[in-house]
mmCIF file of C-alpha atoms in Angstrom:
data_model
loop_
_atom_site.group_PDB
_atom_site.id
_atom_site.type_symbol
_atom_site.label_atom_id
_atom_site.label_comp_id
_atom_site.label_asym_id
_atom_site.label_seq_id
_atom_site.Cartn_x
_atom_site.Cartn_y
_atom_site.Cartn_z
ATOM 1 C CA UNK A 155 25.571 8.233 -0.049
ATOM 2 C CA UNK A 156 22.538 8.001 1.616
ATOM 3 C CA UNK A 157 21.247 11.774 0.095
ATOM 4 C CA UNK A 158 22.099 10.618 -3.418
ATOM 5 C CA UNK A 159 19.875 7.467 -2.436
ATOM 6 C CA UNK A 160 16.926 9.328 -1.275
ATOM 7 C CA UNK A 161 17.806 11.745 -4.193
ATOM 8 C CA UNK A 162 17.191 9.059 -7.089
ATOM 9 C CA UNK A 163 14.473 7.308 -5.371
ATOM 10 C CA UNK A 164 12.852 10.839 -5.452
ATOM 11 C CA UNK A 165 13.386 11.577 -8.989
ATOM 12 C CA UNK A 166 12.461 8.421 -9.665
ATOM 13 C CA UNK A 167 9.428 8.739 -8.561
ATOM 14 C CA UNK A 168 8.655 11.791 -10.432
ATOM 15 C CA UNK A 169 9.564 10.462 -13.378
ATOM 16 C CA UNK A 170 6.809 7.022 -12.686
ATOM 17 C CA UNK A 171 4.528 9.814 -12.152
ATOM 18 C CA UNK A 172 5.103 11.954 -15.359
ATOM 19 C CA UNK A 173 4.696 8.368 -17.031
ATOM 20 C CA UNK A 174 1.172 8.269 -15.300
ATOM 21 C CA UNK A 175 0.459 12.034 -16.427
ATOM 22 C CA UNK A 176 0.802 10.724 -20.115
ATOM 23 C CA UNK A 177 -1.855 7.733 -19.158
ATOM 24 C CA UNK A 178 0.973 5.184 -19.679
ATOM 25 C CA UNK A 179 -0.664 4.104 -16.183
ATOM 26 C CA UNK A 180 0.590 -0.076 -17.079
ATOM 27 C CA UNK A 181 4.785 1.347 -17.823
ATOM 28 C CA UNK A 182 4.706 3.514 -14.718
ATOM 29 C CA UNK A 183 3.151 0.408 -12.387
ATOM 30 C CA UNK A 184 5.795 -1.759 -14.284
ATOM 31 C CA UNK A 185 8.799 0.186 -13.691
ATOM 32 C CA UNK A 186 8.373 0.624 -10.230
ATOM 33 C CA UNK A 187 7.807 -3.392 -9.331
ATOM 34 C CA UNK A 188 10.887 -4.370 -11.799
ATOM 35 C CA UNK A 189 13.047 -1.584 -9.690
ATOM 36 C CA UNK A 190 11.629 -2.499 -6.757
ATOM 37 C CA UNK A 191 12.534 -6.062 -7.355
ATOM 38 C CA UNK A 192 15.866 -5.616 -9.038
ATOM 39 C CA UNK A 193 17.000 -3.472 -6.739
ATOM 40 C CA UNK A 194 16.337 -5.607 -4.078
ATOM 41 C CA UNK A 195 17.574 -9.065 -5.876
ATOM 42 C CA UNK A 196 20.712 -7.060 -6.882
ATOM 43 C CA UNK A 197 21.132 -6.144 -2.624
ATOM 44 C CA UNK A 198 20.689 -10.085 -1.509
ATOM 45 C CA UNK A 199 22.967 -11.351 -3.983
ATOM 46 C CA UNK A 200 25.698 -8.415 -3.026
ATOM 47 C CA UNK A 201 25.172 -8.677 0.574
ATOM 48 C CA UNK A 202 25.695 -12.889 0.415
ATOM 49 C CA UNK A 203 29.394 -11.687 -0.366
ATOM 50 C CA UNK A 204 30.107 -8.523 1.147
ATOM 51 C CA UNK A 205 27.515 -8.387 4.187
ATOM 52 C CA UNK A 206 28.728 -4.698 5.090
ATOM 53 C CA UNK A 207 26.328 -1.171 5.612
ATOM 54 C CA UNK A 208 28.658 0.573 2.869
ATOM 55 C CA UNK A 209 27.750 -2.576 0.229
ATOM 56 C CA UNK A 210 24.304 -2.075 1.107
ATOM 57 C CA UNK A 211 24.067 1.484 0.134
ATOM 58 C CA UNK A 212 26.554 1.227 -2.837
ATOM 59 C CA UNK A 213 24.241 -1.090 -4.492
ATOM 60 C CA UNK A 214 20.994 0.295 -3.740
ATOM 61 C CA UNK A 215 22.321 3.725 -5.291
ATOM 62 C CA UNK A 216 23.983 2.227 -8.337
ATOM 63 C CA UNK A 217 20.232 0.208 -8.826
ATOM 64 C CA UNK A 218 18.582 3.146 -8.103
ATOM 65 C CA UNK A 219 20.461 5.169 -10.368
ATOM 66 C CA UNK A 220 20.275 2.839 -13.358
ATOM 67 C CA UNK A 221 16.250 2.833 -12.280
ATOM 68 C CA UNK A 222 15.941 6.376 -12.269
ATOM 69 C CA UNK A 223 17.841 6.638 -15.868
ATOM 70 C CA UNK A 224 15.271 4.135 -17.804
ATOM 71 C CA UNK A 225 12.313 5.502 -16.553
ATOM 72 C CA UNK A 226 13.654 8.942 -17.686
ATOM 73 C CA UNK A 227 14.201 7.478 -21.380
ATOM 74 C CA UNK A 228 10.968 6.118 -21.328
ATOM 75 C CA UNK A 229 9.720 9.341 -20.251
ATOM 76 C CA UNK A 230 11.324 11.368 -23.274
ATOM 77 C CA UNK A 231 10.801 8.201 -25.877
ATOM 78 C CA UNK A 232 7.032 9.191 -25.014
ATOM 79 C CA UNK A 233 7.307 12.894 -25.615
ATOM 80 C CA UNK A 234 10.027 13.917 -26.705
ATOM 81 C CA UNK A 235 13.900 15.236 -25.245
ATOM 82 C CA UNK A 236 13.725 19.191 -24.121
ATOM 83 C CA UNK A 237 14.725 21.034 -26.950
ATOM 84 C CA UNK A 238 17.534 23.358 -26.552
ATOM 85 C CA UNK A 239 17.359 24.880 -23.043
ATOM 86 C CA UNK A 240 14.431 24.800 -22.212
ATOM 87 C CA UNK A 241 14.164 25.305 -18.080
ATOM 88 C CA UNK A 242 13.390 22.013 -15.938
ATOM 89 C CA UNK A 243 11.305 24.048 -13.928
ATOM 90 C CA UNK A 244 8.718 26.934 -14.368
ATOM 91 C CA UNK A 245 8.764 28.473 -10.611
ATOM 92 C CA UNK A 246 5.088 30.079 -11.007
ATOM 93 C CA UNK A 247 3.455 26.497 -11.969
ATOM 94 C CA UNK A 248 5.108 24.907 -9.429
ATOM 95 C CA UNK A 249 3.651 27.514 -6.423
ATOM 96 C CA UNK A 250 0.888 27.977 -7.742
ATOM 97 C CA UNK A 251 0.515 23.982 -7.670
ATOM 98 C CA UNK A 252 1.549 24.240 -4.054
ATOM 99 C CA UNK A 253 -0.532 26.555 -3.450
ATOM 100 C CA UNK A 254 -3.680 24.401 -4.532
ATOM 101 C CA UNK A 255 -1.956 21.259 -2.798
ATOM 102 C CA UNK A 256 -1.298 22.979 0.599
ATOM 103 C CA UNK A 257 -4.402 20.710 1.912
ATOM 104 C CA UNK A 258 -2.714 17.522 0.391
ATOM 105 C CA UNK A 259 0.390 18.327 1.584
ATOM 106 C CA UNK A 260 -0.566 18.624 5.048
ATOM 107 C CA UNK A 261 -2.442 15.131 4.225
ATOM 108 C CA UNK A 262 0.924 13.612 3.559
ATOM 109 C CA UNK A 263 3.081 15.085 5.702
ATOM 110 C CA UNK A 264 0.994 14.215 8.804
ATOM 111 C CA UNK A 265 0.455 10.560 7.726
ATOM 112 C CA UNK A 266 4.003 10.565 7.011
ATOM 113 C CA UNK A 267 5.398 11.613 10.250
ATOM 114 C CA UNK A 268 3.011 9.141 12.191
ATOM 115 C CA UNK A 269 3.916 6.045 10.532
ATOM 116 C CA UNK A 270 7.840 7.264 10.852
ATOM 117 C CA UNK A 271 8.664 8.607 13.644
ATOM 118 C CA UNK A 272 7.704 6.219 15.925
ATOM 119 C CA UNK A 273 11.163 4.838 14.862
ATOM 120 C CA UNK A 274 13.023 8.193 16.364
ATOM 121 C CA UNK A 275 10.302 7.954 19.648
ATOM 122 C CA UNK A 276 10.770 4.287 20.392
ATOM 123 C CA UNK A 277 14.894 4.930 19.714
ATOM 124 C CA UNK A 278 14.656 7.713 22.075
ATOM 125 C CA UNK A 279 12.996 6.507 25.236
ATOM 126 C CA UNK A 280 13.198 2.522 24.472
ATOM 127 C CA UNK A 281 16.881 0.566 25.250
ATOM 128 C CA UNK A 282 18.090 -0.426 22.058
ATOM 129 C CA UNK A 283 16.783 -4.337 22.587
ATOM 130 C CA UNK A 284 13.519 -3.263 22.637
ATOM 131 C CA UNK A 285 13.847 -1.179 20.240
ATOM 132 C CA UNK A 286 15.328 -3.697 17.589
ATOM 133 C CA UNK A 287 12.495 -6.081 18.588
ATOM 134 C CA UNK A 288 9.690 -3.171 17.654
ATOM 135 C CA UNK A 289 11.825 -2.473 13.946
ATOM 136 C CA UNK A 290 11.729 -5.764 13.320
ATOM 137 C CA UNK A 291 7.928 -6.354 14.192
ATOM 138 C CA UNK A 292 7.247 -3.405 12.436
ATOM 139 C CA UNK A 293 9.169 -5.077 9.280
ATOM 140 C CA UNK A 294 7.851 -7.693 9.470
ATOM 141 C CA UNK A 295 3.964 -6.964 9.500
ATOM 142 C CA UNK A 296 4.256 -4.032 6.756
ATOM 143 C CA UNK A 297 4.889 -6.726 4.313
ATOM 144 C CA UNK A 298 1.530 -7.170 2.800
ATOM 145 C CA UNK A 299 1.010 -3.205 2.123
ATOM 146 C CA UNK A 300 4.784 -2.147 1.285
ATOM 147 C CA UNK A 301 5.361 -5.386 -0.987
ATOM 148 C CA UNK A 302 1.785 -6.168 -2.327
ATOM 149 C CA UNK A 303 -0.684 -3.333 -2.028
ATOM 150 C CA UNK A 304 1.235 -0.581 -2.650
ATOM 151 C CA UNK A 305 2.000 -1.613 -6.157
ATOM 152 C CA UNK A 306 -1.573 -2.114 -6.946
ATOM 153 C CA UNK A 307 -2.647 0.886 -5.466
ATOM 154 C CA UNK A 308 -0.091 3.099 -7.456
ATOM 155 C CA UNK A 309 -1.411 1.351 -10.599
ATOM 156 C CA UNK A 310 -5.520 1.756 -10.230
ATOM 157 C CA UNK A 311 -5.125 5.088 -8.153
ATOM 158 C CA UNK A 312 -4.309 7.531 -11.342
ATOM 159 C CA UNK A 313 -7.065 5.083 -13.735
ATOM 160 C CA UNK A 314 -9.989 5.864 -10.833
ATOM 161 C CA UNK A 315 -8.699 9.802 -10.864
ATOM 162 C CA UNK A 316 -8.854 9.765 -14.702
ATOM 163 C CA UNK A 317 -12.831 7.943 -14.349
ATOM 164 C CA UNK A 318 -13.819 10.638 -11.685
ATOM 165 C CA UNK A 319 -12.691 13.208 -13.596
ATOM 166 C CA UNK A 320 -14.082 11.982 -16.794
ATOM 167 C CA UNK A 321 -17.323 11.654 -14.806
ATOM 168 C CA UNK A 322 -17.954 8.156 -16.213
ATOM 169 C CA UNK A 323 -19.280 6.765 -13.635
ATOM 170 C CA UNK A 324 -19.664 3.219 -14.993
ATOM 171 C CA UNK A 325 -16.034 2.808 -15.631
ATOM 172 C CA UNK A 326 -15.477 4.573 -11.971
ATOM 173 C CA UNK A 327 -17.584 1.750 -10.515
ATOM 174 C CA UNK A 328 -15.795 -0.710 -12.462
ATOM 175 C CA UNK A 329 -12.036 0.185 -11.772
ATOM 176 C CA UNK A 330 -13.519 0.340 -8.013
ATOM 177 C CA UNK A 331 -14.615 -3.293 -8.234
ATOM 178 C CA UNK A 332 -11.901 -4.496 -9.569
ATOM 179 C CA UNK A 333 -9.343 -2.429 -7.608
ATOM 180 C CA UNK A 334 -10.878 -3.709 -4.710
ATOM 181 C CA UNK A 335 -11.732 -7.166 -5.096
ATOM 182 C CA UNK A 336 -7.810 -7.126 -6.208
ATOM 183 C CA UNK A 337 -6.352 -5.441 -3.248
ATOM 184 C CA UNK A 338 -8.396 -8.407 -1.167
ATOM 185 C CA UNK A 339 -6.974 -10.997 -3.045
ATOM 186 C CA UNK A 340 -3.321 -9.841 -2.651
ATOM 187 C CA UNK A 341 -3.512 -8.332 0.777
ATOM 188 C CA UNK A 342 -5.707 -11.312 2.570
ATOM 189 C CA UNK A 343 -4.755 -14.188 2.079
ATOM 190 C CA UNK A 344 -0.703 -13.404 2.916
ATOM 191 C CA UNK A 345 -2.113 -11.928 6.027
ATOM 192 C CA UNK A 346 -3.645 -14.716 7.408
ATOM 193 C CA UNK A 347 -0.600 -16.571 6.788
ATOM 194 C CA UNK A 348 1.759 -14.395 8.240
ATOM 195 C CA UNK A 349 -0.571 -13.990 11.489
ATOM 196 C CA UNK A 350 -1.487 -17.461 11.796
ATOM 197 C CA UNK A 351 2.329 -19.283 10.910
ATOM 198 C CA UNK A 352 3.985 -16.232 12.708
ATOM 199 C CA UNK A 353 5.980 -18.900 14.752
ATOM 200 C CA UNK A 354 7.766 -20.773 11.517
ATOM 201 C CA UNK A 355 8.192 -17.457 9.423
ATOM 202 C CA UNK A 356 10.316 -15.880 11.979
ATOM 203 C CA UNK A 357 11.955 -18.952 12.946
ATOM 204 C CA UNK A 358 12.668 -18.788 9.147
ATOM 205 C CA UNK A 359 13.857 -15.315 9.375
ATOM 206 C CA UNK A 360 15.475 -14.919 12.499
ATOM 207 C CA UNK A 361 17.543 -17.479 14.301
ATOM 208 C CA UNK A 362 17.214 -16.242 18.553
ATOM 209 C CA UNK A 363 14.199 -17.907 19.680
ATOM 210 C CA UNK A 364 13.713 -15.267 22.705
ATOM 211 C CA UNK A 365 13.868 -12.035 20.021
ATOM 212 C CA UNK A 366 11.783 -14.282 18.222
ATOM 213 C CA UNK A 367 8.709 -14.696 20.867
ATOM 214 C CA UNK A 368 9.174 -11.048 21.784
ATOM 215 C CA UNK A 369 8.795 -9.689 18.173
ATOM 216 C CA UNK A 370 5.567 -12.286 18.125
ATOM 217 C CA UNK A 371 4.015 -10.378 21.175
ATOM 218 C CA UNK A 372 3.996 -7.346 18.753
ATOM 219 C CA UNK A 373 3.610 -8.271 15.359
ATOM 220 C CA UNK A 374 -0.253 -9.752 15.389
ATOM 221 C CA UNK A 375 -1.003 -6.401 16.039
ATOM 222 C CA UNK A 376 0.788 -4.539 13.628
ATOM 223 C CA UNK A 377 -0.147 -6.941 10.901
ATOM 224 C CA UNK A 378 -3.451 -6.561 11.380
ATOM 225 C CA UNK A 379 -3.108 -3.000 11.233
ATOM 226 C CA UNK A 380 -1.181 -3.349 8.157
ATOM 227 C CA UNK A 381 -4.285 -5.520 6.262
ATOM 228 C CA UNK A 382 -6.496 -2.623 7.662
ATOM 229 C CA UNK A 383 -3.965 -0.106 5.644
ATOM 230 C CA UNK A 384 -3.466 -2.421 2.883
ATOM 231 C CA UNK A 385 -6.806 -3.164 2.050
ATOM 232 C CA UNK A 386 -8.222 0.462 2.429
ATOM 233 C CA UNK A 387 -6.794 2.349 -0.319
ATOM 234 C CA UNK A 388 -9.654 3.127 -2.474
ATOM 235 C CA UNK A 389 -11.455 5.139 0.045
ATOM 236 C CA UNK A 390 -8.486 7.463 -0.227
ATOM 237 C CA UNK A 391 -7.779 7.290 -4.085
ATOM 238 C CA UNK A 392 -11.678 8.636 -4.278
ATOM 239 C CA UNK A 393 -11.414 11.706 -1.915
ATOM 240 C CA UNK A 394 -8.639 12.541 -3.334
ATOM 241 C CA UNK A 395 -10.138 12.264 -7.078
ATOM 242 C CA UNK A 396 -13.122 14.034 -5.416
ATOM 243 C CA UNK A 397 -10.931 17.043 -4.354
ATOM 244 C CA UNK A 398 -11.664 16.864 -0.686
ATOM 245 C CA UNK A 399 -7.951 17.385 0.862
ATOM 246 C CA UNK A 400 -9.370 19.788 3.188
ATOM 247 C CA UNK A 401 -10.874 16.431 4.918
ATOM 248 C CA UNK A 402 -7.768 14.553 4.431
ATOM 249 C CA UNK A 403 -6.069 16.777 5.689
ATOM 250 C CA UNK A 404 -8.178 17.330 8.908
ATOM 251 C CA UNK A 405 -8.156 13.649 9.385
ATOM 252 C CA UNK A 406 -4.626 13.113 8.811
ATOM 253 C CA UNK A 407 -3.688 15.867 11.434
ATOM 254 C CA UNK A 408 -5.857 14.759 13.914
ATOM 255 C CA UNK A 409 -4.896 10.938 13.999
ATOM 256 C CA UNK A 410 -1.337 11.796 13.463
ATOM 257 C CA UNK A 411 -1.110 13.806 16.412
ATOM 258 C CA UNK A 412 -2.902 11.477 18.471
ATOM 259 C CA UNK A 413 -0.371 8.321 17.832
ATOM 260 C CA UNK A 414 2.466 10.183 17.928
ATOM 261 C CA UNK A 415 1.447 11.570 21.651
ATOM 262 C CA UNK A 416 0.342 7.744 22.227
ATOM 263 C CA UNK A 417 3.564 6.757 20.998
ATOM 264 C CA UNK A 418 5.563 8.681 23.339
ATOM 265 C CA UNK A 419 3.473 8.276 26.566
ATOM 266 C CA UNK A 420 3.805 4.145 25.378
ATOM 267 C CA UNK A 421 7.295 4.631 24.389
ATOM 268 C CA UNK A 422 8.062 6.454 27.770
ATOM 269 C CA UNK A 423 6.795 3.334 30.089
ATOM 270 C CA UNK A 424 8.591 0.715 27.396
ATOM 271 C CA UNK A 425 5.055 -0.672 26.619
ATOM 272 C CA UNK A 426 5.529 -2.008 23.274
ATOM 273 C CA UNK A 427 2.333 -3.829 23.085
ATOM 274 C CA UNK A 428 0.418 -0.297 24.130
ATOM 275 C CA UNK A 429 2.330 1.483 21.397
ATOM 276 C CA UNK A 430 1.238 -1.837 18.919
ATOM 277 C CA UNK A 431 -2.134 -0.810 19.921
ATOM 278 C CA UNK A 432 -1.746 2.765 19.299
ATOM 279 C CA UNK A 433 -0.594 2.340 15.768
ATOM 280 C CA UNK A 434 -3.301 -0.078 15.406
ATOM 281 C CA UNK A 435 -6.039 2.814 16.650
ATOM 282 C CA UNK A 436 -4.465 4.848 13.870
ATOM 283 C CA UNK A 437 -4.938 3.071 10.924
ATOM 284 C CA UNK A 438 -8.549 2.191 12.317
ATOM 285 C CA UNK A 439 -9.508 5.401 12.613
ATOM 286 C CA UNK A 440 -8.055 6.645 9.387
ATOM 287 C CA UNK A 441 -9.831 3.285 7.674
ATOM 288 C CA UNK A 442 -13.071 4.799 9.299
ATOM 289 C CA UNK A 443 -12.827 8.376 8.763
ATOM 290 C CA UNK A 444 -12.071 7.460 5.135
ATOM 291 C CA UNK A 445 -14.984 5.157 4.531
ATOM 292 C CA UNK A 446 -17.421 7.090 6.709
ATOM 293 C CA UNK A 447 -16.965 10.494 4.390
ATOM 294 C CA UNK A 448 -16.637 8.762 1.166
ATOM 295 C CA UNK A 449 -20.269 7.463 1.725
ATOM 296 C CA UNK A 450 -21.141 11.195 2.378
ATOM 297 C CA UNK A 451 -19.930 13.032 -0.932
ATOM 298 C CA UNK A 452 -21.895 12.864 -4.319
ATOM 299 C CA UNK A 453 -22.320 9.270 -5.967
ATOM 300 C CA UNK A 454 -20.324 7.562 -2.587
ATOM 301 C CA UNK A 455 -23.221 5.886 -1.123
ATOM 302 C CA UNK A 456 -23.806 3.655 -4.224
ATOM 303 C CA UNK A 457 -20.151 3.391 -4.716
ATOM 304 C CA UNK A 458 -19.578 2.177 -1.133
ATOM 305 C CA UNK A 459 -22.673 -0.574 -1.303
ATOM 306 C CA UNK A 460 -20.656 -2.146 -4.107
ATOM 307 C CA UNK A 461 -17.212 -2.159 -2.670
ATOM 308 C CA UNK A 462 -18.883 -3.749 0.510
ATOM 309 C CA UNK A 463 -19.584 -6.769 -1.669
ATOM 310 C CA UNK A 464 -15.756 -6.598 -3.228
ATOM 311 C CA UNK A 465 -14.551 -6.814 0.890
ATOM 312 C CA UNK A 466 -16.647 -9.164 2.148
ATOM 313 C CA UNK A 467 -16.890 -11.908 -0.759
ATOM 314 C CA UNK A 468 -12.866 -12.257 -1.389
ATOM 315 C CA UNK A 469 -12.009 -12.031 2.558
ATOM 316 C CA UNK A 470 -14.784 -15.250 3.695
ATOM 317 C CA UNK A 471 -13.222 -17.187 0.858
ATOM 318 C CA UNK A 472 -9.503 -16.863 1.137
ATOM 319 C CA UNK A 473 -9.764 -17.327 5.358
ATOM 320 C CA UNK A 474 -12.046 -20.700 4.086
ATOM 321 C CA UNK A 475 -9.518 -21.609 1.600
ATOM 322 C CA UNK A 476 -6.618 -20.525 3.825
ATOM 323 C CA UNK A 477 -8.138 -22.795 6.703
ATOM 324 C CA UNK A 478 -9.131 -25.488 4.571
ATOM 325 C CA UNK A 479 -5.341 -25.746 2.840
ATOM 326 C CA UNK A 480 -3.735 -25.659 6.635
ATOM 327 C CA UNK A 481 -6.323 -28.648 7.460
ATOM 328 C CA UNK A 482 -5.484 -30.548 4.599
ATOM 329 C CA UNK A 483 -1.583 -30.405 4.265
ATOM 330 C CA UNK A 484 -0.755 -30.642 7.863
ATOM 331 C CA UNK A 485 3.213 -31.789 8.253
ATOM 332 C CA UNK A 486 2.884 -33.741 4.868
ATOM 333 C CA UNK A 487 5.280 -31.286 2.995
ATOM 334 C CA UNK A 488 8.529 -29.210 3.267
ATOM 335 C CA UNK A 489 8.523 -26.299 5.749
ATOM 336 C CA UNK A 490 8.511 -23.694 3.066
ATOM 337 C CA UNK A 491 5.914 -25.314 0.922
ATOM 338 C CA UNK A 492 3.592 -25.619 3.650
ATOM 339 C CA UNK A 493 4.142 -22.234 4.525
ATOM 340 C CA UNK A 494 3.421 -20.583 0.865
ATOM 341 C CA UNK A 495 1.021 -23.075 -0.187
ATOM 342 C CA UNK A 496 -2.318 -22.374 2.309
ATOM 343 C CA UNK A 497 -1.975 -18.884 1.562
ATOM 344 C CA UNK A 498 -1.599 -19.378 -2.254
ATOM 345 C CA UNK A 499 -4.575 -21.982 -2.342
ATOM 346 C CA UNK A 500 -6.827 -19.344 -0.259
ATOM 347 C CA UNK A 501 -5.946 -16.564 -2.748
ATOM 348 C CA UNK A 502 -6.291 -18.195 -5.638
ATOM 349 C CA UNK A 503 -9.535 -19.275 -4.350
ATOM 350 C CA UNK A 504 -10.230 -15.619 -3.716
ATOM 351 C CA UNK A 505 -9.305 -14.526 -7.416
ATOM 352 C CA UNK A 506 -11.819 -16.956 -8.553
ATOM 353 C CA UNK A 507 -14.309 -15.604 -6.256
ATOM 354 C CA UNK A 508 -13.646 -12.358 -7.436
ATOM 355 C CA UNK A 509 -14.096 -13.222 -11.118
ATOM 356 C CA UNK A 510 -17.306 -14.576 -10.258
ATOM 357 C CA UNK A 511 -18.374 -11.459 -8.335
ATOM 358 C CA UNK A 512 -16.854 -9.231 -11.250
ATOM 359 C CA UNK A 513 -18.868 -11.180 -14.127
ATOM 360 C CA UNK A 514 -21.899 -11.046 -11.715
ATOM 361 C CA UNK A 515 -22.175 -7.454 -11.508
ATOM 362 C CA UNK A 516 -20.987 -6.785 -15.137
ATOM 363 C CA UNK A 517 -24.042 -8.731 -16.292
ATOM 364 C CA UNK A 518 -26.508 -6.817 -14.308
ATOM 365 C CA UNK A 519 -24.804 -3.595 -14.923
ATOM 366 C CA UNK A 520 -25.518 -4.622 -18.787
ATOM 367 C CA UNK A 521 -28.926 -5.003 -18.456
ATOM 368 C CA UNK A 522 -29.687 -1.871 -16.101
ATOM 369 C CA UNK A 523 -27.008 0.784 -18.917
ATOM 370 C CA UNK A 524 -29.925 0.825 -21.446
ATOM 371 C CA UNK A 525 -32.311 2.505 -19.292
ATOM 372 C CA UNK A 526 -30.119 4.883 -17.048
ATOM 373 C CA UNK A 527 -29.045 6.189 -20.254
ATOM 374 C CA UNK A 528 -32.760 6.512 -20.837
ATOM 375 C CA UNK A 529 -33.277 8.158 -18.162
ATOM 376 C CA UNK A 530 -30.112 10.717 -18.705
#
C-alpha cells in the first residue's frame, strides 16, 4: 500500500506539471494545495475514528488516487484524450531528456538524500527516544517551507522560467519581486511564532512535558534553518531558468556530502543539537552558494539589488508587527487566539508593506521603460 501511495503521489505530480507545461501555471498551483489539504482533512477526520497505521494509508491512497484522477481530466479537458493507441511514452525523448538533465538530476538527488536520510542515520546509531524526539523536531520546524512556501514556490517557479526564457526582463524582475516579497510574508511571520511560542505550540501538540523540552532543545534550530530554506527559493528557480545545473549540481554534491558525514559523526555520539547544527550549516551554505552565483551570471547583479529590498522590507515589519501584537495582547485572549493572532497581525502588516514596496518600484520602473527602450 505504501508503493501504490508513492505511485499516485508520483503521477500526480507529473500530471501538475504537464498542467504547468500548458501555462495553466494558477490550475496546477490549485490542485496541488486542494489535494494537499483534502487529503490531509480527509486523514484527521478518519484517524479521530479509526486511529490505526493501516487507516492512515488506506485513506491517503484512496485521496491520492481520486487526486491523481482529476488532475488527469483536467489535463486531457486541456488538450485533448490520446487518440487510439498512441504510446504513453516515446523512449528516445525521454533519454535524450535525461541525458540533458543528468546535471539536475544529480542536483536533486543529492539535496534529496541530505534532507532524508538523516532519518535512516539518526534511526541507526540513535536509541529510538532520541530518535522520536529528532522526527518530531524535525516535523515540527519544516512547517513553514513544506506547508507554506512550497506551494508558492511551485506556483511562481514555472512563471519566472517562462520570463527568463522569454528574455523579458521587466516581467522577470517583476515575478521576482513579487515572488519574493510573497515568500517573506508567508514564511516570516509563522516563523517567528513558532520559534518564539515554541513552549505553548507543543504543549498544544504534544502532551509529555519532558519529550516536550527535549524536542525544544532542537527545534529553534531547525526552524530557523527551515525560514533560511523557505525563504530562499528564487535564487534556485533563476539558476535553474538560467541553465546552470552544472553549479547546482556541484553545490548540491558538495553540501550533501558534508551533512550527511556530519550527520553520522553527530548521530554516532547521540548529539542531537550538533546534528541540529549540521543541518542548519547545510541550508546556510546552500542559501549562500545560491545567492553568491546568482549575482555572478548575466542580469543577476541588478536582479539581486532588488530582491535585497523584497527580504529586508517584509522581514523588519512582520518581527515589528509580530513583537508589537505579543506586547499588546498579553494573556487577554484564548490560548489559540493568542497564538495565531501575533503572527497574523505581523504578516498582514508585512503584505501591506509589500504592496507598498511593489507599487514603489512599479512607479519608478514606469518612468525609467521609456528610455531603456530608447536605448535598446
Amino acid at each position: 500500500m505504501i508503493a501504490l501511495l508513492i505511485l499516485a503521489l508520483i503521477v500526480t505530480n507529473v500530471a501538475q506539471l504537464s498542467l504547468n507545461s500548458l501555462g495553466l501555471y494558477r490550475m496546477s498551483a490549485a490542485t496541488a494545495v486542494i489535494g494537499a489539504v483534502v487529503r490531509g482533512a480527509a486523514t484527521v477526520a478518519v484517524l479521530r475514528y479509526s486511529p490505526t497505521f493501516s487507516a492512515f494509508l488506506q485513506v491517503q491512497l484512496g485521496v491520492a488516487v481520486i487526486h491523481f484522477a482529476a488532475v488527469r481530466w483536467l489535463v486531457e479537458r486541456q488538450c485533448g484524450p490520446l487518440i487510439g493507441r498512441e504510446p504513453l511514452l516515446h523512449r528516445d525523448a525521454v533519454l535524450d531528456l535525461l541525458r540533458r538533465c543528468v546535471p539536475l538530476t544529480v542536483y536533486t538527488l543529492a539535496s534529496a538524500a541530505a534532507v532524508n536520510l538523516d532519518k535512516t542515520i539518526v534511526s541507526g546509531f540513535i536509541s529510538l527516544e532520541s530518535a522520536g524526539t529528532y522526527f518530531l523536531a524535525t516535523t515540527y520546524a519544516l512547517v513553514p517551507v513544506a506547508v507554506l512556501s512550497g506551494p508558492i514556490n511551485s506556483y511562481f517557479a514555472p512563471r519566472v522560467a517562462h520570463a527568463r526564457h522569454a528574455g523579458d526582463r521587466l516581467v522577470e524582475h517583476r515575478l521576482a519581486l513579487i515572488f519574493q516579497l510573497v515568500l517573506m510574508c508567508m514564511v516570516i511571520g509563522p516563523s517567528l511564532g513558532l520559534m518564539f511560542q515554541m513552549a505553548d505550540w507543543l504543549n498544544l501538540w504534544m502532551h509529555d512535558a519532558t519529550k516536550a523540552a527535549r524536542v525544544m532543545e532542537v527545534a529553534p534550530i531547525l526552524l530557523a534553518a527551515g525560514a533560511l530554506s523557505g525563504t530562499g527559493y528564487y535564487p534556485t528557480t533563476y539558476l535553474i531558468a538560467a541553465g546552470d545545473n552544472d553549479y547546482l549540481a556541484r553545490l548540491s554534491l558538495v553540501c550533501g556530502v558534508s551533512v550527511l558525514v556530519a550527520a553520522v559523526i553527530f548521530a554516532s555520539r547521540d548529539d542531537l543539537t550538533g546534528l541540529a547544527w549540521s543541518y542548519f550549516a547545510f541550508y546556510a551554505a546552500g542559501f549562500a552558494g545560491l545567492w553568491v552565483r546568482m549575482t555572478c551570471l548575466p542580469g543577476g547583479r541588478p536582479l539581486v539589488r532588488v530582491l535585497i529590498i523584497a527580504y529586508t522590507i517584509p522581514t523588519v515589519v512582520v518581527a515589528v508587527g509580530y513583537w508589537a501584537a505579543t506586547r499588546l495582547i498579553g494573556t487577554i485572549v484564548s490560548d489559540v487566539v493568542r497564538l495565531l493572532l501575533p503572527m497574523t497581525i505581523g504578516s498582514v502588516l508585512g503584505m501591506i508593506a509589500a504592496a507598498v514596496v511593489f507599487y514603489i518600484w512599479s512607479r519608478r520602473t514606469a518612468v525609467r521603460e521609456p528610455s531603456f527602450g530608447t536605448i535598446q
